[in-house]
Amino acid sequence: MADTYKRLILEGIGGPWRMDEAEIPTPGVGQILVKMKVSSICNQTDLNTIRGYHPPHDYQIQMMVPHDMRKYRGAVPDELSDVYPSRDYPFNPYPTTMGHEGMGEIVAIGPMPEPVQKFAHPHGRLMDLTPTFKVGDRVGLTGTIGGFGEYVLTVPEECVLIPDTLTDEQASLTEPVMVVSGVIKQCVRQDDDVLILGQGALGLIATQLAKLYGARRIITTEPVAFKRELSKKFGADIVLDPNETNIVHAIEEITNGRGMPVIIECAGVPDTIRMIPYLAEYQCRVGQIGACCEPVLTDWSYIHFKGMRITCQMQGNLVGTTPGHSGKRAVKLMERMDLDSLITHRLDFTVEATEQIFKEIEEKADVIKAIYTFK
């Protein structure tokens, strides 16, 4: 194989993008080298990284959080700056590699340390901790850094074996399905009524999964007509347009004032999050999926007054299980989902195509999932 590979680099807030050529790495102890086949764009987090709101993923894993980005881009003082931690984040987050979703083929495996074969499950069950792979395996990547590139260096815990029943394009959505399924599994029970705020890629995945987990009635909200139609196709019983309808009043009418027992927030914007206390039924289970990076004015006290339980994607994937186990569960669900309808754009792996697709995403065009395919 060639000695070098291409990868996209984001130089700073707003760009520019640069196509970098780097030496193909040799996997070290505990590492796996994956030749990428398909990489997908995460509309919200990737766009917000370009805008300087979301920490780049290779810095997020080093504990960078949204207020660090506000300080970095000079968006202080703001209404919260007097309570920010005093210590500044020690690294410059740009330039950064991009891409944390996708799939590929294992081409090399480094020496593996002695695996930890079992660990104690909170409910007394023993589970395998270290997944095993071989060269030639097709794997979905679950949060791996640098997916906008022809090769990725990763670890077994971030790989999920892909069966022949899934195409490469379908398998590129392993990570988003995994993170959404962790929330849905915690929040949705048989015969629940479920409200899903937002029908972008994650919201549409949540709609399909809520149906698979046995929801009785699914209500969704979405301002884009094309996405509202997909929402109906994927199982939504009622689809509301927030540009035409007061969502709180509509839910009040639909539920005769009780509110919703399950709310899944997938839009990741303040306008949807601030409504949640008034949409919630007493003892409501709230799943937070959208990656909002802006401060939100909300009635926090309703967690107390209504006894709301709030969970998020990281809890669903890391508590009482392993990433590999969550990934296996996601793959089983993916075999029962319509993933092809989510892929709306197929891109050339170029700077020009990258700049154009993010312009379309920012302008609220009909982009659900855009993917790069590597030769």
mmCIF file of C-alpha atoms in Angstrom:
data_model
loop_
_atom_site.group_PDB
_atom_site.id
_atom_site.type_symbol
_atom_site.label_atom_id
_atom_site.label_comp_id
_atom_site.label_asym_id
_atom_site.label_seq_id
_atom_site.Cartn_x
_atom_site.Cartn_y
_atom_site.Cartn_z
ATOM 1 C CA MET A 1 0.000 0.000 0.000
ATOM 2 C CA ALA A 2 1.035 3.643 -0.404
ATOM 3 C CA ASP A 3 3.301 5.202 2.205
ATOM 4 C CA THR A 4 1.122 8.277 2.748
ATOM 5 C CA TYR A 5 -2.570 9.069 3.024
ATOM 6 C CA LYS A 6 -4.808 12.113 2.764
ATOM 7 C CA ARG A 7 -6.825 13.674 5.556
ATOM 8 C CA LEU A 8 -8.790 16.881 6.013
ATOM 9 C CA ILE A 9 -7.579 19.453 8.552
ATOM 10 C CA LEU A 10 -9.631 22.385 9.859
ATOM 11 C CA GLU A 11 -7.152 25.198 10.450
ATOM 12 C CA GLY A 12 -9.269 27.432 12.699
ATOM 13 C CA ILE A 13 -12.700 28.879 13.438
ATOM 14 C CA GLY A 14 -14.454 29.345 10.115
ATOM 15 C CA GLY A 15 -11.681 27.525 8.279
ATOM 16 C CA PRO A 16 -9.865 27.279 6.045
ATOM 17 C CA TRP A 17 -9.846 23.585 5.291
ATOM 18 C CA ARG A 18 -6.624 21.963 4.144
ATOM 19 C CA MET A 19 -5.969 18.586 2.562
ATOM 20 C CA ASP A 20 -3.010 17.173 4.446
ATOM 21 C CA GLU A 21 -0.771 14.286 3.410
ATOM 22 C CA ALA A 22 0.639 12.244 6.273
ATOM 23 C CA GLU A 23 2.598 9.044 6.696
ATOM 24 C CA ILE A 24 0.415 5.976 7.192
ATOM 25 C CA PRO A 25 0.976 5.025 10.835
ATOM 26 C CA THR A 26 2.039 1.647 12.125
ATOM 27 C CA PRO A 27 -0.232 0.461 14.946
ATOM 28 C CA GLY A 28 1.473 0.237 18.319
ATOM 29 C CA VAL A 29 0.579 -1.827 21.348
ATOM 30 C CA GLY A 30 -3.196 -2.125 21.668
ATOM 31 C CA GLN A 31 -3.869 -0.251 18.408
ATOM 32 C CA ILE A 32 -5.643 -1.087 15.154
ATOM 33 C CA LEU A 33 -5.145 0.526 11.730
ATOM 34 C CA VAL A 34 -8.360 0.920 9.741
ATOM 35 C CA LYS A 35 -8.553 1.829 6.052
ATOM 36 C CA MET A 36 -11.633 4.007 5.844
ATOM 37 C CA LYS A 37 -14.365 3.089 3.397
ATOM 38 C CA VAL A 38 -17.111 5.560 4.356
ATOM 39 C CA SER A 39 -17.131 8.522 6.740
ATOM 40 C CA SER A 40 -20.256 10.485 7.645
ATOM 41 C CA ILE A 41 -20.665 14.075 8.783
ATOM 42 C CA CYS A 42 -22.301 14.925 12.113
ATOM 43 C CA ASN A 43 -24.201 18.049 11.108
ATOM 44 C CA GLN A 44 -24.481 19.715 14.493
ATOM 45 C CA THR A 45 -21.192 18.959 16.213
ATOM 46 C CA ASP A 46 -19.037 19.247 13.092
ATOM 47 C CA LEU A 47 -20.674 22.528 12.031
ATOM 48 C CA ASN A 48 -20.397 23.896 15.569
ATOM 49 C CA THR A 49 -16.705 22.961 15.631
ATOM 50 C CA ILE A 50 -16.251 25.042 12.477
ATOM 51 C CA ARG A 51 -18.196 27.898 14.101
ATOM 52 C CA GLY A 52 -16.139 27.674 17.292
ATOM 53 C CA TYR A 53 -18.935 26.490 19.594
ATOM 54 C CA HIS A 54 -18.289 22.765 19.995
ATOM 55 C CA PRO A 55 -14.856 21.562 21.175
ATOM 56 C CA PRO A 56 -13.090 19.643 18.388
ATOM 57 C CA HIS A 57 -13.453 15.959 19.204
ATOM 58 C CA ASP A 58 -9.723 15.392 19.540
ATOM 59 C CA TYR A 59 -9.792 18.028 22.304
ATOM 60 C CA GLN A 60 -13.157 17.038 23.760
ATOM 61 C CA ILE A 61 -11.609 13.691 24.688
ATOM 62 C CA GLN A 62 -8.993 15.751 26.559
ATOM 63 C CA MET A 63 -11.781 17.283 28.666
ATOM 64 C CA MET A 64 -12.396 20.472 26.694
ATOM 65 C CA VAL A 65 -15.990 21.700 27.251
ATOM 66 C CA PRO A 66 -18.174 24.438 25.697
ATOM 67 C CA HIS A 67 -17.264 27.248 28.125
ATOM 68 C CA ASP A 68 -13.614 26.693 27.157
ATOM 69 C CA MET A 69 -14.599 27.356 23.548
ATOM 70 C CA ARG A 70 -16.460 30.538 24.527
ATOM 71 C CA LYS A 71 -13.368 31.799 26.290
ATOM 72 C CA TYR A 72 -11.157 30.746 23.382
ATOM 73 C CA ARG A 73 -13.173 32.614 20.765
ATOM 74 C CA GLY A 74 -13.517 35.690 23.002
ATOM 75 C CA ALA A 75 -17.256 35.334 23.694
ATOM 76 C CA VAL A 76 -16.820 36.593 27.268
ATOM 77 C CA PRO A 77 -17.832 38.291 29.419
ATOM 78 C CA ASP A 78 -21.292 36.740 29.100
ATOM 79 C CA GLU A 79 -24.144 36.048 31.509
ATOM 80 C CA LEU A 80 -22.296 33.069 33.012
ATOM 81 C CA SER A 81 -18.666 34.153 32.906
ATOM 82 C CA ASP A 82 -18.586 35.138 36.576
ATOM 83 C CA VAL A 83 -19.128 31.472 37.544
ATOM 84 C CA TYR A 84 -16.818 29.865 34.990
ATOM 85 C CA PRO A 85 -13.864 27.931 36.413
ATOM 86 C CA SER A 86 -10.848 30.224 36.601
ATOM 87 C CA ARG A 87 -8.383 27.908 34.878
ATOM 88 C CA ASP A 88 -8.027 28.267 31.122
ATOM 89 C CA TYR A 89 -7.921 25.208 28.892
ATOM 90 C CA PRO A 90 -4.199 24.614 28.270
ATOM 91 C CA PHE A 91 -4.241 23.672 24.554
ATOM 92 C CA ASN A 92 -5.022 25.495 21.322
ATOM 93 C CA PRO A 93 -7.900 23.482 19.774
ATOM 94 C CA TYR A 94 -6.988 24.316 16.168
ATOM 95 C CA PRO A 95 -5.817 23.055 13.747
ATOM 96 C CA THR A 96 -7.800 19.870 14.244
ATOM 97 C CA THR A 97 -8.546 16.628 12.487
ATOM 98 C CA MET A 98 -12.242 16.063 11.895
ATOM 99 C CA GLY A 99 -14.618 13.125 11.594
ATOM 100 C CA HIS A 100 -15.827 10.803 14.356
ATOM 101 C CA GLU A 101 -18.297 8.622 12.439
ATOM 102 C CA GLY A 102 -17.674 6.006 9.792
ATOM 103 C CA MET A 103 -16.521 2.509 8.959
ATOM 104 C CA GLY A 104 -13.636 0.742 7.299
ATOM 105 C CA GLU A 105 -11.556 -2.395 7.015
ATOM 106 C CA ILE A 106 -8.851 -3.458 9.442
ATOM 107 C CA VAL A 107 -5.512 -3.592 7.605
ATOM 108 C CA ALA A 108 -3.065 -3.991 10.503
ATOM 109 C CA ILE A 109 -3.170 -4.849 14.195
ATOM 110 C CA GLY A 110 -0.474 -3.980 16.711
ATOM 111 C CA PRO A 111 0.633 -6.245 19.557
ATOM 112 C CA MET A 112 -2.254 -6.763 21.930
ATOM 113 C CA PRO A 113 -1.688 -6.756 25.692
ATOM 114 C CA GLU A 114 -3.133 -9.502 27.828
ATOM 115 C CA PRO A 115 -6.892 -8.860 27.629
ATOM 116 C CA VAL A 116 -9.060 -8.327 30.649
ATOM 117 C CA GLN A 117 -11.459 -11.133 29.870
ATOM 118 C CA LYS A 118 -14.298 -10.321 32.231
ATOM 119 C CA PHE A 119 -15.615 -7.571 34.445
ATOM 120 C CA ALA A 120 -18.360 -7.510 37.028
ATOM 121 C CA HIS A 121 -21.652 -6.130 35.713
ATOM 122 C CA PRO A 122 -23.620 -3.991 38.237
ATOM 123 C CA HIS A 123 -26.348 -6.654 38.284
ATOM 124 C CA GLY A 124 -23.929 -9.507 38.920
ATOM 125 C CA ARG A 125 -23.557 -10.604 35.298
ATOM 126 C CA LEU A 126 -20.076 -11.142 33.814
ATOM 127 C CA MET A 127 -19.334 -9.673 30.398
ATOM 128 C CA ASP A 128 -16.429 -9.740 27.959
ATOM 129 C CA LEU A 129 -14.475 -6.496 28.161
ATOM 130 C CA THR A 130 -11.939 -6.661 25.314
ATOM 131 C CA PRO A 131 -13.275 -7.297 21.790
ATOM 132 C CA THR A 132 -11.079 -9.251 19.386
ATOM 133 C CA PHE A 133 -10.614 -8.590 15.673
ATOM 134 C CA LYS A 134 -8.553 -9.793 12.723
ATOM 135 C CA VAL A 135 -7.137 -8.182 9.582
ATOM 136 C CA GLY A 136 -9.863 -7.923 6.952
ATOM 137 C CA ASP A 137 -12.732 -7.366 9.369
ATOM 138 C CA ARG A 138 -15.239 -4.660 8.481
ATOM 139 C CA VAL A 139 -15.740 -2.406 11.498
ATOM 140 C CA GLY A 140 -17.921 0.519 12.450
ATOM 141 C CA LEU A 141 -16.083 3.231 14.366
ATOM 142 C CA THR A 142 -17.621 4.633 17.539
ATOM 143 C CA GLY A 143 -16.109 8.026 18.225
ATOM 144 C CA THR A 144 -12.730 7.504 16.590
ATOM 145 C CA ILE A 145 -10.798 10.697 15.838
ATOM 146 C CA GLY A 146 -9.751 11.676 12.294
ATOM 147 C CA GLY A 147 -12.478 9.979 10.271
ATOM 148 C CA PHE A 148 -12.188 12.568 7.492
ATOM 149 C CA GLY A 149 -9.137 10.711 6.261
ATOM 150 C CA GLU A 150 -8.161 7.606 4.324
ATOM 151 C CA TYR A 151 -6.747 5.808 7.386
ATOM 152 C CA VAL A 152 -7.539 5.896 11.097
ATOM 153 C CA LEU A 153 -5.501 4.612 14.019
ATOM 154 C CA THR A 154 -7.866 3.331 16.685
ATOM 155 C CA VAL A 155 -8.308 0.796 19.500
ATOM 156 C CA PRO A 156 -10.454 -2.352 19.781
ATOM 157 C CA GLU A 157 -12.884 -0.699 22.193
ATOM 158 C CA GLU A 158 -13.842 1.826 19.488
ATOM 159 C CA CYS A 159 -14.567 -0.789 16.812
ATOM 160 C CA VAL A 160 -17.738 -2.781 16.197
ATOM 161 C CA LEU A 161 -17.760 -5.805 13.906
ATOM 162 C CA ILE A 162 -20.070 -5.225 10.932
ATOM 163 C CA PRO A 163 -22.044 -8.157 9.526
ATOM 164 C CA ASP A 164 -22.570 -8.769 5.806
ATOM 165 C CA THR A 165 -26.221 -7.778 6.244
ATOM 166 C CA LEU A 166 -25.192 -4.099 6.386
ATOM 167 C CA THR A 167 -23.693 -2.182 3.469
ATOM 168 C CA ASP A 168 -20.676 0.072 3.951
ATOM 169 C CA GLU A 169 -22.881 3.159 3.749
ATOM 170 C CA GLN A 170 -25.321 1.810 6.329
ATOM 171 C CA ALA A 171 -22.452 0.771 8.617
ATOM 172 C CA SER A 172 -21.035 4.301 8.542
ATOM 173 C CA LEU A 173 -23.930 5.277 10.860
ATOM 174 C CA THR A 174 -22.870 2.903 13.656
ATOM 175 C CA GLU A 175 -21.798 5.722 15.978
ATOM 176 C CA PRO A 176 -24.957 7.860 15.760
ATOM 177 C CA VAL A 177 -27.202 4.810 16.119
ATOM 178 C CA MET A 178 -25.176 3.670 19.126
ATOM 179 C CA VAL A 179 -25.388 6.982 20.978
ATOM 180 C CA VAL A 180 -29.110 7.406 20.288
ATOM 181 C CA SER A 181 -29.983 3.811 21.176
ATOM 182 C CA GLY A 182 -28.308 4.246 24.577
ATOM 183 C CA VAL A 183 -30.753 7.040 25.405
ATOM 184 C CA ILE A 184 -33.816 5.373 23.924
ATOM 185 C CA LYS A 185 -33.070 2.155 25.811
ATOM 186 C CA GLN A 186 -33.060 4.056 29.112
ATOM 187 C CA CYS A 187 -36.100 6.243 28.453
ATOM 188 C CA VAL A 188 -38.636 4.382 26.327
ATOM 189 C CA ARG A 189 -40.747 1.539 27.688
ATOM 190 C CA GLN A 190 -43.415 -0.590 26.054
ATOM 191 C CA ASP A 191 -46.565 1.422 25.212
ATOM 192 C CA ASP A 192 -45.036 4.788 26.171
ATOM 193 C CA ASP A 193 -46.088 8.020 24.505
ATOM 194 C CA VAL A 194 -42.892 9.688 23.294
ATOM 195 C CA LEU A 195 -42.158 13.252 22.190
ATOM 196 C CA ILE A 196 -39.036 13.726 20.051
ATOM 197 C CA LEU A 197 -37.881 17.320 19.573
ATOM 198 C CA GLY A 198 -36.089 17.708 16.238
ATOM 199 C CA GLN A 199 -35.958 15.408 13.218
ATOM 200 C CA GLY A 200 -32.467 15.795 11.900
ATOM 201 C CA ALA A 201 -30.377 12.648 11.565
ATOM 202 C CA LEU A 202 -30.359 11.880 15.300
ATOM 203 C CA GLY A 203 -34.041 12.692 15.715
ATOM 204 C CA LEU A 204 -35.007 10.466 12.792
ATOM 205 C CA ILE A 205 -32.878 7.671 14.232
ATOM 206 C CA ALA A 206 -34.597 8.232 17.595
ATOM 207 C CA THR A 207 -38.015 7.985 15.937
ATOM 208 C CA GLN A 208 -37.178 4.613 14.383
ATOM 209 C CA LEU A 209 -35.671 3.315 17.617
ATOM 210 C CA ALA A 210 -38.595 4.483 19.768
ATOM 211 C CA LYS A 211 -40.844 2.473 17.465
ATOM 212 C CA LEU A 212 -38.589 -0.594 17.786
ATOM 213 C CA TYR A 213 -38.582 -0.240 21.575
ATOM 214 C CA GLY A 214 -42.368 -0.393 21.669
ATOM 215 C CA ALA A 215 -43.587 3.210 21.869
ATOM 216 C CA ARG A 216 -47.383 3.402 21.617
ATOM 217 C CA ARG A 217 -47.564 6.900 20.147
ATOM 218 C CA ILE A 218 -44.736 9.058 18.793
ATOM 219 C CA ILE A 219 -45.031 12.836 18.440
ATOM 220 C CA THR A 220 -42.231 14.721 16.707
ATOM 221 C CA THR A 221 -41.390 18.360 16.011
ATOM 222 C CA GLU A 222 -39.481 19.622 12.981
ATOM 223 C CA PRO A 223 -39.496 22.897 10.997
ATOM 224 C CA VAL A 224 -38.269 21.382 7.678
ATOM 225 C CA ALA A 225 -41.045 19.843 5.551
ATOM 226 C CA PHE A 226 -38.843 17.154 3.966
ATOM 227 C CA LYS A 227 -37.800 15.906 7.388
ATOM 228 C CA ARG A 228 -41.386 15.959 8.654
ATOM 229 C CA GLU A 229 -42.348 13.601 5.828
ATOM 230 C CA LEU A 230 -39.501 11.239 6.718
ATOM 231 C CA SER A 231 -40.616 11.384 10.338
ATOM 232 C CA LYS A 232 -44.039 10.082 9.325
ATOM 233 C CA LYS A 233 -42.430 7.386 7.195
ATOM 234 C CA PHE A 234 -40.329 6.257 10.169
ATOM 235 C CA GLY A 235 -43.294 5.883 12.503
ATOM 236 C CA ALA A 236 -44.312 9.274 13.919
ATOM 237 C CA ASP A 237 -48.045 9.448 14.610
ATOM 238 C CA ILE A 238 -48.200 13.244 14.966
ATOM 239 C CA VAL A 239 -45.679 15.656 13.434
ATOM 240 C CA LEU A 240 -45.702 19.305 14.530
ATOM 241 C CA ASP A 241 -44.103 22.295 12.807
ATOM 242 C CA PRO A 242 -42.674 24.650 15.486
ATOM 243 C CA ASN A 243 -42.818 27.529 12.997
ATOM 244 C CA GLU A 244 -46.591 27.141 12.734
ATOM 245 C CA THR A 245 -47.545 25.746 16.154
ATOM 246 C CA ASN A 246 -46.878 26.598 19.786
ATOM 247 C CA ILE A 247 -45.469 23.214 20.784
ATOM 248 C CA VAL A 248 -46.237 23.567 24.496
ATOM 249 C CA HIS A 249 -49.864 24.459 23.808
ATOM 250 C CA ALA A 250 -50.208 21.664 21.229
ATOM 251 C CA ILE A 251 -48.918 19.033 23.664
ATOM 252 C CA GLU A 252 -51.176 20.456 26.357
ATOM 253 C CA GLU A 253 -54.140 19.917 24.038
ATOM 254 C CA ILE A 254 -53.055 16.449 22.867
ATOM 255 C CA THR A 255 -52.468 15.159 26.407
ATOM 256 C CA ASN A 256 -55.374 16.989 28.077
ATOM 257 C CA GLY A 257 -52.900 18.961 30.164
ATOM 258 C CA ARG A 258 -50.921 15.985 31.516
ATOM 259 C CA GLY A 259 -47.770 16.490 29.470
ATOM 260 C CA MET A 260 -45.509 13.820 27.969
ATOM 261 C CA PRO A 261 -44.101 10.877 29.946
ATOM 262 C CA VAL A 262 -41.026 10.661 27.676
ATOM 263 C CA ILE A 263 -39.225 13.525 25.927
ATOM 264 C CA ILE A 264 -36.178 13.028 23.691
ATOM 265 C CA GLU A 265 -34.345 16.261 22.830
ATOM 266 C CA CYS A 266 -32.502 15.924 19.496
ATOM 267 C CA ALA A 267 -32.351 19.478 18.149
ATOM 268 C CA GLY A 268 -29.642 20.704 20.496
ATOM 269 C CA VAL A 269 -30.747 24.343 20.419
ATOM 270 C CA PRO A 270 -31.959 26.578 23.266
ATOM 271 C CA ASP A 271 -35.438 27.076 21.784
ATOM 272 C CA THR A 272 -36.290 23.391 22.138
ATOM 273 C CA ILE A 273 -34.541 22.775 25.447
ATOM 274 C CA ARG A 274 -36.240 25.650 27.262
ATOM 275 C CA MET A 275 -39.672 24.139 26.538
ATOM 276 C CA ILE A 276 -38.976 20.793 28.212
ATOM 277 C CA PRO A 277 -40.142 21.675 31.777
ATOM 278 C CA TYR A 278 -43.571 22.680 30.443
ATOM 279 C CA LEU A 279 -43.883 19.706 28.084
ATOM 280 C CA ALA A 280 -43.092 17.146 30.775
ATOM 281 C CA GLU A 281 -45.540 15.008 32.694
ATOM 282 C CA TYR A 282 -44.793 14.345 36.360
ATOM 283 C CA GLN A 283 -42.037 11.684 36.620
ATOM 284 C CA CYS A 284 -41.117 12.386 32.985
ATOM 285 C CA ARG A 285 -38.056 10.625 31.556
ATOM 286 C CA VAL A 286 -36.012 13.092 29.493
ATOM 287 C CA GLY A 287 -33.281 12.006 27.103
ATOM 288 C CA GLN A 288 -30.802 14.699 26.044
ATOM 289 C CA ILE A 289 -29.152 13.858 22.708
ATOM 290 C CA GLY A 290 -28.670 17.203 20.929
ATOM 291 C CA ALA A 291 -25.231 18.685 21.619
ATOM 292 C CA CYS A 292 -26.187 22.220 22.599
ATOM 293 C CA CYS A 293 -23.117 24.389 23.247
ATOM 294 C CA GLU A 294 -24.898 27.621 24.193
ATOM 295 C CA PRO A 295 -26.292 28.651 27.595
ATOM 296 C CA VAL A 296 -29.993 27.916 27.929
ATOM 297 C CA LEU A 297 -32.492 29.765 30.135
ATOM 298 C CA THR A 298 -34.698 27.029 31.565
ATOM 299 C CA ASP A 299 -36.842 26.282 34.617
ATOM 300 C CA TRP A 300 -34.283 23.992 36.268
ATOM 301 C CA SER A 301 -36.472 23.738 39.385
ATOM 302 C CA TYR A 302 -38.976 21.602 37.463
ATOM 303 C CA ILE A 303 -36.585 18.696 37.896
ATOM 304 C CA HIS A 304 -37.592 19.001 41.553
ATOM 305 C CA PHE A 305 -41.252 19.939 41.160
ATOM 306 C CA LYS A 306 -42.057 17.306 38.537
ATOM 307 C CA GLY A 307 -39.558 14.656 39.584
ATOM 308 C CA MET A 308 -38.012 14.604 36.108
ATOM 309 C CA ARG A 309 -35.271 12.104 35.338
ATOM 310 C CA ILE A 310 -32.739 13.369 32.806
ATOM 311 C CA THR A 311 -30.275 11.130 31.022
ATOM 312 C CA CYS A 312 -27.856 11.511 28.136
ATOM 313 C CA GLN A 313 -26.046 9.450 25.540
ATOM 314 C CA MET A 314 -22.867 8.906 27.549
ATOM 315 C CA GLN A 315 -24.803 7.320 30.406
ATOM 316 C CA GLY A 316 -26.503 4.919 28.045
ATOM 317 C CA ASN A 317 -23.241 3.768 26.506
ATOM 318 C CA LEU A 318 -20.887 3.690 29.464
ATOM 319 C CA VAL A 319 -22.862 2.801 32.590
ATOM 320 C CA GLY A 320 -23.127 -0.922 33.281
ATOM 321 C CA THR A 321 -21.791 -1.968 29.880
ATOM 322 C CA THR A 322 -18.889 -1.483 27.487
ATOM 323 C CA PRO A 323 -18.669 0.497 24.227
ATOM 324 C CA GLY A 324 -18.295 -2.816 22.397
ATOM 325 C CA HIS A 325 -21.482 -4.177 23.959
ATOM 326 C CA SER A 326 -23.390 -0.990 23.086
ATOM 327 C CA GLY A 327 -22.075 -1.214 19.537
ATOM 328 C CA LYS A 328 -23.227 -4.811 19.136
ATOM 329 C CA ARG A 329 -26.679 -3.810 20.341
ATOM 330 C CA ALA A 330 -26.698 -0.915 17.857
ATOM 331 C CA VAL A 331 -25.761 -3.198 14.941
ATOM 332 C CA LYS A 332 -28.652 -5.543 15.759
ATOM 333 C CA LEU A 333 -30.999 -2.570 15.706
ATOM 334 C CA MET A 334 -29.489 -1.206 12.491
ATOM 335 C CA GLU A 335 -30.436 -4.411 10.698
ATOM 336 C CA ARG A 336 -34.088 -3.496 11.369
ATOM 337 C CA MET A 337 -33.858 0.198 10.433
ATOM 338 C CA ASP A 338 -34.156 2.257 7.254
ATOM 339 C CA LEU A 339 -30.698 3.826 7.147
ATOM 340 C CA ASP A 340 -30.543 4.401 3.400
ATOM 341 C CA SER A 341 -33.193 7.136 3.542
ATOM 342 C CA LEU A 342 -31.003 9.096 5.981
ATOM 343 C CA ILE A 343 -28.122 9.397 3.504
ATOM 344 C CA THR A 344 -28.981 12.370 1.302
ATOM 345 C CA HIS A 345 -25.582 13.510 0.023
ATOM 346 C CA ARG A 346 -22.516 11.648 -1.283
ATOM 347 C CA LEU A 347 -19.339 13.711 -1.468
ATOM 348 C CA ASP A 348 -16.026 13.752 -3.241
ATOM 349 C CA PHE A 349 -13.159 13.765 -0.755
ATOM 350 C CA THR A 350 -11.999 17.288 -1.547
ATOM 351 C CA VAL A 351 -11.699 20.634 0.199
ATOM 352 C CA GLU A 352 -14.166 22.165 -2.267
ATOM 353 C CA ALA A 353 -16.864 19.541 -1.611
ATOM 354 C CA THR A 354 -16.336 19.909 2.135
ATOM 355 C CA GLU A 355 -16.723 23.673 2.091
ATOM 356 C CA GLN A 356 -19.872 23.373 -0.036
ATOM 357 C CA ILE A 357 -21.612 20.766 2.117
ATOM 358 C CA PHE A 358 -21.082 22.707 5.333
ATOM 359 C CA LYS A 359 -22.449 25.797 3.634
ATOM 360 C CA GLU A 360 -25.569 23.792 2.761
ATOM 361 C CA ILE A 361 -25.852 22.405 6.293
ATOM 362 C CA GLU A 362 -25.594 25.909 7.783
ATOM 363 C CA GLU A 363 -28.236 27.233 5.424
ATOM 364 C CA LYS A 364 -30.705 24.560 6.640
ATOM 365 C CA ALA A 365 -30.865 22.772 3.304
ATOM 366 C CA ASP A 366 -32.199 19.234 3.047
ATOM 367 C CA VAL A 367 -29.008 17.614 4.328
ATOM 368 C CA ILE A 368 -29.594 14.744 6.736
ATOM 369 C CA LYS A 369 -26.471 12.617 6.370
ATOM 370 C CA ALA A 370 -23.632 13.468 3.988
ATOM 371 C CA ILE A 371 -20.920 10.866 3.487
ATOM 372 C CA TYR A 372 -17.448 10.581 1.975
ATOM 373 C CA THR A 373 -16.646 7.339 0.190
ATOM 374 C CA PHE A 374 -12.984 6.373 -0.005
ATOM 375 C CA LYS A 375 -11.503 4.241 -2.779
#
